Amino acid sequence: MGATLDEILDSHRTGQVIVMGVLNVTPDSFSDGGRFLYAETAIARAQTMLDEGADIIDIGAESTRPGSQRVGADEQIARLRDILPTVTATGAPVSIDTTSSRVAAFALDAGATIINDVSAGRDDPDLLPLAASRSAALVLMHMLGQPKTMQADPQYDDVVAQVRGFLAERLAAAASAGVDVEKCIVDPGIGFGKRLEHNVALLAGTAELCRLGRPILIGASRKRFIGELTGQDDPDQRVAGTIAACLSAWRQGATIFRVHDVGAVAQALTVAQAIQKRTTGENSSA
Ligand code: HH2
């Protein structure tokens, strides 16, 4: 049985590990684009991820990979219409990966309970008020610029401090729109307007981000920085690098992991947790 929404929102206090499985119903996502466009395959994929240990299914109908084109709300809704109700009917928490309030409202009506907004409420002025009025959980992610141009020449003086400051500011913006901060999750936005050194610094600085007092979501899965570190060009072949990134962030306090390879990541985190529990238990009885 996966985690409940309350457990997800409390995971930074309890240390419960939450695996979020990625379901992209897009023709152009960087690693799984085009594979799950059809309702039957998408629904089967969601079920497989749940069987492998996913606690949340994150459904997106617009790619945000570097250079991607925007997709209008109508087109996103058309891509989601046959898929969302069946996935929410499984009873697992479903998040909608969108920056559009119309798409988010459609998904909430279909049973989603989490809005995953990579713009952290900056794209659509109606999104934070929607999250507030519907008491939805909300992921606020850092991105420098827009997906189309974000990798052009990202610059930071101190990436960890700047991302932390941005997330604190977006938590305050959400609160002033009426969102309950206890419903918010924050995410440094690995790969969104960041060079290799920025992604590595953010993963190394996860403990600093935990000081925001909200659960930290890490979306490192199969991303380009893993290819840059390892020379692996094929995103499907970046599972080991994904696991390393998740484990490292987990050791520093991150609890929610947005991944394509649910079974492999869940297994790695289960083993790491068992070892940590034993180590902590032995230390405290010594
Ligand atoms: N990454 C992607 C999309 N949504 N949401 C959060 N909160 N954090 C992330 O790191 C994140 C995200 C990009 O990955 P993917 O969905 O696999 O690709 P695409 O955007 O091309 O569909």
PDB file of N, CA, C and O in Angstrom, residues 110-165:
ATOM      1  N   ALA A 110     -11.018  15.520 -11.892  1.00  0.00           N
ATOM      2  CA  ALA A 110     -10.917  14.089 -12.229  1.00  0.00           C
ATOM      3  C   ALA A 110     -10.287  13.276 -11.094  1.00  0.00           C
ATOM      4  O   ALA A 110     -10.024  12.087 -11.265  1.00  0.00           O
ATOM      5  N   GLY A 111     -10.009  13.929  -9.949  1.00  0.00           N
ATOM      6  CA  GLY A 111      -9.543  13.160  -8.795  1.00  0.00           C
ATOM      7  C   GLY A 111      -8.085  13.356  -8.412  1.00  0.00           C
ATOM      8  O   GLY A 111      -7.614  12.759  -7.438  1.00  0.00           O
ATOM      9  N   ALA A 112      -7.334  14.162  -9.171  1.00  0.00           N
ATOM     10  CA  ALA A 112      -5.943  14.455  -8.755  1.00  0.00           C
ATOM     11  C   ALA A 112      -5.988  15.275  -7.463  1.00  0.00           C
ATOM     12  O   ALA A 112      -6.965  16.002  -7.220  1.00  0.00           O
ATOM     13  N   THR A 113      -4.936  15.150  -6.645  1.00  0.00           N
ATOM     14  CA  THR A 113      -4.929  15.903  -5.373  1.00  0.00           C
ATOM     15  C   THR A 113      -3.688  16.786  -5.225  1.00  0.00           C
ATOM     16  O   THR A 113      -3.581  17.527  -4.245  1.00  0.00           O
ATOM     17  N   ILE A 114      -2.770  16.669  -6.174  1.00  0.00           N
ATOM     18  CA  ILE A 114      -1.527  17.456  -6.086  1.00  0.00           C
ATOM     19  C   ILE A 114      -1.334  18.207  -7.402  1.00  0.00           C
ATOM     20  O   ILE A 114      -1.486  17.619  -8.480  1.00  0.00           O
ATOM     21  N   ILE A 115      -0.998  19.489  -7.312  1.00  0.00           N
ATOM     22  CA  ILE A 115      -0.617  20.253  -8.504  1.00  0.00           C
ATOM     23  C   ILE A 115       0.904  20.389  -8.489  1.00  0.00           C
ATOM     24  O   ILE A 115       1.472  20.881  -7.514  1.00  0.00           O
ATOM     25  N   ASN A 116       1.538  19.931  -9.553  1.00  0.00           N
ATOM     26  CA  ASN A 116       2.992  20.029  -9.685  1.00  0.00           C
ATOM     27  C   ASN A 116       3.281  21.133 -10.696  1.00  0.00           C
ATOM     28  O   ASN A 116       3.190  20.921 -11.900  1.00  0.00           O
ATOM     29  N   ASP A 117       3.604  22.322 -10.187  1.00  0.00           N
ATOM     30  CA  ASP A 117       3.761  23.490 -11.059  1.00  0.00           C
ATOM     31  C   ASP A 117       5.238  23.870 -11.159  1.00  0.00           C
ATOM     32  O   ASP A 117       5.810  24.447 -10.228  1.00  0.00           O
ATOM     33  N   VAL A 118       5.848  23.559 -12.303  1.00  0.00           N
ATOM     34  CA  VAL A 118       7.277  23.848 -12.463  1.00  0.00           C
ATOM     35  C   VAL A 118       7.562  25.346 -12.523  1.00  0.00           C
ATOM     36  O   VAL A 118       8.718  25.756 -12.444  1.00  0.00           O
ATOM     37  N   SER A 119       6.522  26.165 -12.651  1.00  0.00           N
ATOM     38  CA  SER A 119       6.734  27.623 -12.634  1.00  0.00           C
ATOM     39  C   SER A 119       6.495  28.197 -11.243  1.00  0.00           C
ATOM     40  O   SER A 119       6.624  29.407 -11.041  1.00  0.00           O
ATOM     41  N   ALA A 120       6.129  27.352 -10.287  1.00  0.00           N
ATOM     42  CA  ALA A 120       5.874  27.787  -8.900  1.00  0.00           C
ATOM     43  C   ALA A 120       4.860  28.924  -8.831  1.00  0.00           C
ATOM     44  O   ALA A 120       5.017  29.872  -8.052  1.00  0.00           O
ATOM     45  N   GLY A 121       3.845  28.852  -9.673  1.00  0.00           N
ATOM     46  CA  GLY A 121       2.758  29.840  -9.610  1.00  0.00           C
ATOM     47  C   GLY A 121       3.048  31.129 -10.358  1.00  0.00           C
ATOM     48  O   GLY A 121       2.293  32.087 -10.244  1.00  0.00           O
ATOM     49  N   ARG A 122       4.108  31.159 -11.174  1.00  0.00           N
ATOM     50  CA  ARG A 122       4.459  32.408 -11.870  1.00  0.00           C
ATOM     51  C   ARG A 122       3.871  32.489 -13.268  1.00  0.00           C
ATOM     52  O   ARG A 122       3.731  33.567 -13.832  1.00  0.00           O
ATOM     53  N   ASP A 123       3.556  31.323 -13.877  1.00  0.00           N
ATOM     54  CA  ASP A 123       3.066  31.299 -15.260  1.00  0.00           C
ATOM     55  C   ASP A 123       1.634  31.789 -15.369  1.00  0.00           C
ATOM     56  O   ASP A 123       1.287  32.509 -16.290  1.00  0.00           O
ATOM     57  N   ASP A 124       0.810  31.332 -14.446  1.00  0.00           N
ATOM     58  CA  ASP A 124      -0.623  31.567 -14.538  1.00  0.00           C
ATOM     59  C   ASP A 124      -1.091  32.147 -13.203  1.00  0.00           C
ATOM     60  O   ASP A 124      -1.034  31.465 -12.174  1.00  0.00           O
ATOM     61  N   PRO A 125      -1.538  33.413 -13.219  1.00  0.00           N
ATOM     62  CA  PRO A 125      -1.907  34.067 -11.956  1.00  0.00           C
ATOM     63  C   PRO A 125      -3.068  33.393 -11.238  1.00  0.00           C
ATOM     64  O   PRO A 125      -3.297  33.637 -10.051  1.00  0.00           O
ATOM     65  N   ASP A 126      -3.805  32.531 -11.934  1.00  0.00           N
ATOM     66  CA  ASP A 126      -4.959  31.864 -11.301  1.00  0.00           C
ATOM     67  C   ASP A 126      -4.580  30.549 -10.613  1.00  0.00           C
ATOM     68  O   ASP A 126      -5.436  29.918  -9.998  1.00  0.00           O
ATOM     69  N   LEU A 127      -3.308  30.137 -10.777  1.00  0.00           N
ATOM     70  CA  LEU A 127      -2.982  28.801 -10.248  1.00  0.00           C
ATOM     71  C   LEU A 127      -2.908  28.747  -8.716  1.00  0.00           C
ATOM     72  O   LEU A 127      -3.468  27.842  -8.093  1.00  0.00           O
ATOM     73  N   LEU A 128      -2.244  29.718  -8.104  1.00  0.00           N
ATOM     74  CA  LEU A 128      -2.163  29.688  -6.628  1.00  0.00           C
ATOM     75  C   LEU A 128      -3.551  29.849  -5.998  1.00  0.00           C
ATOM     76  O   LEU A 128      -3.890  29.084  -5.086  1.00  0.00           O
ATOM     77  N   PRO A 129      -4.388  30.799  -6.480  1.00  0.00           N
ATOM     78  CA  PRO A 129      -5.749  30.876  -5.928  1.00  0.00           C
ATOM     79  C   PRO A 129      -6.543  29.574  -6.108  1.00  0.00           C
ATOM     80  O   PRO A 129      -7.308  29.181  -5.230  1.00  0.00           O
ATOM     81  N   LEU A 130      -6.319  28.887  -7.239  1.00  0.00           N
ATOM     82  CA  LEU A 130      -7.004  27.598  -7.450  1.00  0.00           C
ATOM     83  C   LEU A 130      -6.557  26.584  -6.393  1.00  0.00           C
ATOM     84  O   LEU A 130      -7.390  25.910  -5.767  1.00  0.00           O
ATOM     85  N   ALA A 131      -5.235  26.477  -6.201  1.00  0.00           N
ATOM     86  CA  ALA A 131      -4.717  25.530  -5.199  1.00  0.00           C
ATOM     87  C   ALA A 131      -5.318  25.853  -3.835  1.00  0.00           C
ATOM     88  O   ALA A 131      -5.680  24.952  -3.064  1.00  0.00           O
ATOM     89  N   ALA A 132      -5.435  27.158  -3.533  1.00  0.00           N
ATOM     90  CA  ALA A 132      -5.989  27.567  -2.234  1.00  0.00           C
ATOM     91  C   ALA A 132      -7.457  27.167  -2.122  1.00  0.00           C
ATOM     92  O   ALA A 132      -7.864  26.525  -1.148  1.00  0.00           O
ATOM     93  N   SER A 133      -8.261  27.504  -3.152  1.00  0.00           N
ATOM     94  CA  SER A 133      -9.702  27.288  -3.027  1.00  0.00           C
ATOM     95  C   SER A 133     -10.053  25.807  -3.045  1.00  0.00           C
ATOM     96  O   SER A 133     -11.055  25.402  -2.479  1.00  0.00           O
ATOM     97  N   ARG A 134      -9.177  24.976  -3.680  1.00  0.00           N
ATOM     98  CA  ARG A 134      -9.476  23.550  -3.746  1.00  0.00           C
ATOM     99  C   ARG A 134      -8.713  22.742  -2.696  1.00  0.00           C
ATOM    100  O   ARG A 134      -8.764  21.515  -2.703  1.00  0.00           O
ATOM    101  N   SER A 135      -7.972  23.438  -1.835  1.00  0.00           N
ATOM    102  CA  SER A 135      -7.146  22.767  -0.811  1.00  0.00           C
ATOM    103  C   SER A 135      -6.257  21.677  -1.402  1.00  0.00           C
ATOM    104  O   SER A 135      -6.086  20.607  -0.816  1.00  0.00           O
ATOM    105  N   ALA A 136      -5.706  21.952  -2.584  1.00  0.00           N
ATOM    106  CA  ALA A 136      -4.835  20.964  -3.237  1.00  0.00           C
ATOM    107  C   ALA A 136      -3.433  21.043  -2.648  1.00  0.00           C
ATOM    108  O   ALA A 136      -3.002  22.109  -2.197  1.00  0.00           O
ATOM    109  N   ALA A 137      -2.731  19.918  -2.664  1.00  0.00           N
ATOM    110  CA  ALA A 137      -1.300  19.959  -2.359  1.00  0.00           C
ATOM    111  C   ALA A 137      -0.604  20.592  -3.569  1.00  0.00           C
ATOM    112  O   ALA A 137      -1.123  20.541  -4.690  1.00  0.00           O
ATOM    113  N   LEU A 138       0.567  21.186  -3.337  1.00  0.00           N
ATOM    114  CA  LEU A 138       1.187  21.996  -4.388  1.00  0.00           C
ATOM    115  C   LEU A 138       2.704  21.828  -4.369  1.00  0.00           C
ATOM    116  O   LEU A 138       3.335  22.038  -3.335  1.00  0.00           O
ATOM    117  N   VAL A 139       3.268  21.469  -5.524  1.00  0.00           N
ATOM    118  CA  VAL A 139       4.726  21.422  -5.658  1.00  0.00           C
ATOM    119  C   VAL A 139       5.185  22.734  -6.271  1.00  0.00           C
ATOM    120  O   VAL A 139       4.709  23.124  -7.348  1.00  0.00           O
ATOM    121  N   LEU A 140       6.107  23.417  -5.568  1.00  0.00           N
ATOM    122  CA  LEU A 140       6.682  24.675  -6.058  1.00  0.00           C
ATOM    123  C   LEU A 140       8.119  24.376  -6.472  1.00  0.00           C
ATOM    124  O   LEU A 140       8.936  23.960  -5.638  1.00  0.00           O
ATOM    125  N   MET A 141       8.423  24.571  -7.753  1.00  0.00           N
ATOM    126  CA  MET A 141       9.751  24.217  -8.265  1.00  0.00           C
ATOM    127  C   MET A 141      10.513  25.439  -8.733  1.00  0.00           C
ATOM    128  O   MET A 141       9.926  26.383  -9.258  1.00  0.00           O
ATOM    129  N   HIS A 142      11.831  25.408  -8.568  1.00  0.00           N
ATOM    130  CA  HIS A 142      12.669  26.495  -9.076  1.00  0.00           C
ATOM    131  C   HIS A 142      13.015  26.273 -10.547  1.00  0.00           C
ATOM    132  O   HIS A 142      13.420  25.183 -10.943  1.00  0.00           O
ATOM    133  N   MET A 143      12.871  27.329 -11.322  1.00  0.00           N
ATOM    134  CA  MET A 143      13.334  27.303 -12.720  1.00  0.00           C
ATOM    135  C   MET A 143      13.879  28.685 -13.032  1.00  0.00           C
ATOM    136  O   MET A 143      13.274  29.691 -12.651  1.00  0.00           O
ATOM    137  N   LEU A 144      15.017  28.742 -13.694  1.00  0.00           N
ATOM    138  CA  LEU A 144      15.552  30.028 -14.131  1.00  0.00           C
ATOM    139  C   LEU A 144      15.142  30.209 -15.580  1.00  0.00           C
ATOM    140  O   LEU A 144      15.538  29.421 -16.438  1.00  0.00           O
ATOM    141  N   GLY A 145      14.311  31.212 -15.875  1.00  0.00           N
ATOM    142  CA  GLY A 145      13.846  31.438 -17.244  1.00  0.00           C
ATOM    143  C   GLY A 145      12.708  30.514 -17.601  1.00  0.00           C
ATOM    144  O   GLY A 145      11.948  30.066 -16.740  1.00  0.00           O
ATOM    145  N   GLN A 146      12.584  30.218 -18.881  1.00  0.00           N
ATOM    146  CA  GLN A 146      11.498  29.392 -19.421  1.00  0.00           C
ATOM    147  C   GLN A 146      12.110  28.173 -20.116  1.00  0.00           C
ATOM    148  O   GLN A 146      13.236  28.266 -20.606  1.00  0.00           O
ATOM    149  N   PRO A 147      11.346  27.046 -20.216  1.00  0.00           N
ATOM    150  CA  PRO A 147      11.920  25.846 -20.832  1.00  0.00           C
ATOM    151  C   PRO A 147      12.566  26.098 -22.200  1.00  0.00           C
ATOM    152  O   PRO A 147      13.595  25.520 -22.526  1.00  0.00           O
ATOM    153  N   LYS A 148      11.969  26.990 -22.994  1.00  0.00           N
ATOM    154  CA  LYS A 148      12.485  27.201 -24.361  1.00  0.00           C
ATOM    155  C   LYS A 148      13.919  27.736 -24.347  1.00  0.00           C
ATOM    156  O   LYS A 148      14.714  27.439 -25.225  1.00  0.00           O
ATOM    157  N   THR A 149      14.226  28.547 -23.343  1.00  0.00           N
ATOM    158  CA  THR A 149      15.522  29.234 -23.353  1.00  0.00           C
ATOM    159  C   THR A 149      16.372  28.985 -22.111  1.00  0.00           C
ATOM    160  O   THR A 149      17.479  29.514 -22.003  1.00  0.00           O
ATOM    161  N   MET A 150      15.873  28.183 -21.174  1.00  0.00           N
ATOM    162  CA  MET A 150      16.490  28.154 -19.844  1.00  0.00           C
ATOM    163  C   MET A 150      17.930  27.642 -19.816  1.00  0.00           C
ATOM    164  O   MET A 150      18.681  27.977 -18.904  1.00  0.00           O
ATOM    165  N   GLN A 151      18.309  26.851 -20.835  1.00  0.00           N
ATOM    166  CA  GLN A 151      19.678  26.325 -20.803  1.00  0.00           C
ATOM    167  C   GLN A 151      20.652  27.219 -21.573  1.00  0.00           C
ATOM    168  O   GLN A 151      21.813  26.865 -21.754  1.00  0.00           O
ATOM    169  N   ALA A 152      20.167  28.407 -22.031  1.00  0.00           N
ATOM    170  CA  ALA A 152      21.015  29.251 -22.890  1.00  0.00           C
ATOM    171  C   ALA A 152      22.316  29.626 -22.182  1.00  0.00           C
ATOM    172  O   ALA A 152      23.389  29.323 -22.680  1.00  0.00           O
ATOM    173  N   ASP A 153      22.249  30.248 -21.027  1.00  0.00           N
ATOM    174  CA  ASP A 153      23.475  30.596 -20.304  1.00  0.00           C
ATOM    175  C   ASP A 153      23.155  30.866 -18.838  1.00  0.00           C
ATOM    176  O   ASP A 153      23.283  32.006 -18.365  1.00  0.00           O
ATOM    177  N   PRO A 154      22.720  29.836 -18.110  1.00  0.00           N
ATOM    178  CA  PRO A 154      22.317  30.080 -16.718  1.00  0.00           C
ATOM    179  C   PRO A 154      23.507  30.508 -15.851  1.00  0.00           C
ATOM    180  O   PRO A 154      24.583  29.924 -15.942  1.00  0.00           O
ATOM    181  N   GLN A 155      23.291  31.547 -15.048  1.00  0.00           N
ATOM    182  CA  GLN A 155      24.352  32.085 -14.186  1.00  0.00           C
ATOM    183  C   GLN A 155      23.823  32.226 -12.759  1.00  0.00           C
ATOM    184  O   GLN A 155      22.698  32.680 -12.569  1.00  0.00           O
ATOM    185  N   TYR A 156      24.622  31.868 -11.804  1.00  0.00           N
ATOM    186  CA  TYR A 156      24.293  32.068 -10.387  1.00  0.00           C
ATOM    187  C   TYR A 156      25.573  32.497  -9.662  1.00  0.00           C
ATOM    188  O   TYR A 156      26.672  32.079 -10.047  1.00  0.00           O
ATOM    189  N   ASP A 157      25.422  33.286  -8.587  1.00  0.00           N
ATOM    190  CA  ASP A 157      26.577  33.559  -7.717  1.00  0.00           C
ATOM    191  C   ASP A 157      26.723  32.412  -6.724  1.00  0.00           C
ATOM    192  O   ASP A 157      27.807  31.898  -6.504  1.00  0.00           O
ATOM    193  N   ASP A 158      25.566  32.035  -6.122  1.00  0.00           N
ATOM    194  CA  ASP A 158      25.548  30.954  -5.136  1.00  0.00           C
ATOM    195  C   ASP A 158      24.236  30.210  -5.368  1.00  0.00           C
ATOM    196  O   ASP A 158      23.181  30.636  -4.891  1.00  0.00           O
ATOM    197  N   VAL A 159      24.313  29.150  -6.171  1.00  0.00           N
ATOM    198  CA  VAL A 159      23.082  28.520  -6.656  1.00  0.00           C
ATOM    199  C   VAL A 159      22.212  28.000  -5.508  1.00  0.00           C
ATOM    200  O   VAL A 159      20.988  28.139  -5.537  1.00  0.00           O
ATOM    201  N   VAL A 160      22.830  27.427  -4.486  1.00  0.00           N
ATOM    202  CA  VAL A 160      22.022  26.847  -3.398  1.00  0.00           C
ATOM    203  C   VAL A 160      21.294  27.963  -2.634  1.00  0.00           C
ATOM    204  O   VAL A 160      20.079  27.872  -2.393  1.00  0.00           O
ATOM    205  N   ALA A 161      22.011  29.034  -2.320  1.00  0.00           N
ATOM    206  CA  ALA A 161      21.379  30.146  -1.593  1.00  0.00           C
ATOM    207  C   ALA A 161      20.295  30.790  -2.448  1.00  0.00           C
ATOM    208  O   ALA A 161      19.216  31.143  -1.940  1.00  0.00           O
ATOM    209  N   GLN A 162      20.542  30.951  -3.736  1.00  0.00           N
ATOM    210  CA  GLN A 162      19.550  31.607  -4.592  1.00  0.00           C
ATOM    211  C   GLN A 162      18.305  30.755  -4.771  1.00  0.00           C
ATOM    212  O   GLN A 162      17.184  31.263  -4.745  1.00  0.00           O
ATOM    213  N   VAL A 163      18.490  29.456  -4.940  1.00  0.00           N
ATOM    214  CA  VAL A 163      17.333  28.566  -5.100  1.00  0.00           C
ATOM    215  C   VAL A 163      16.553  28.504  -3.785  1.00  0.00           C
ATOM    216  O   VAL A 163      15.323  28.578  -3.775  1.00  0.00           O
ATOM    217  N   ARG A 164      17.274  28.441  -2.695  1.00  0.00           N
ATOM    218  CA  ARG A 164      16.583  28.433  -1.389  1.00  0.00           C
ATOM    219  C   ARG A 164      15.781  29.735  -1.202  1.00  0.00           C
ATOM    220  O   ARG A 164      14.631  29.715  -0.769  1.00  0.00           O
ATOM    221  N   GLY A 165      16.385  30.861  -1.544  1.00  0.00           N
ATOM    222  CA  GLY A 165      15.704  32.157  -1.419  1.00  0.00           C
ATOM    223  C   GLY A 165      14.469  32.220  -2.302  1.00  0.00           C
ATOM    224  O   GLY A 165      13.401  32.694  -1.892  1.00  0.00           O
TER     225      GLY A 165
END
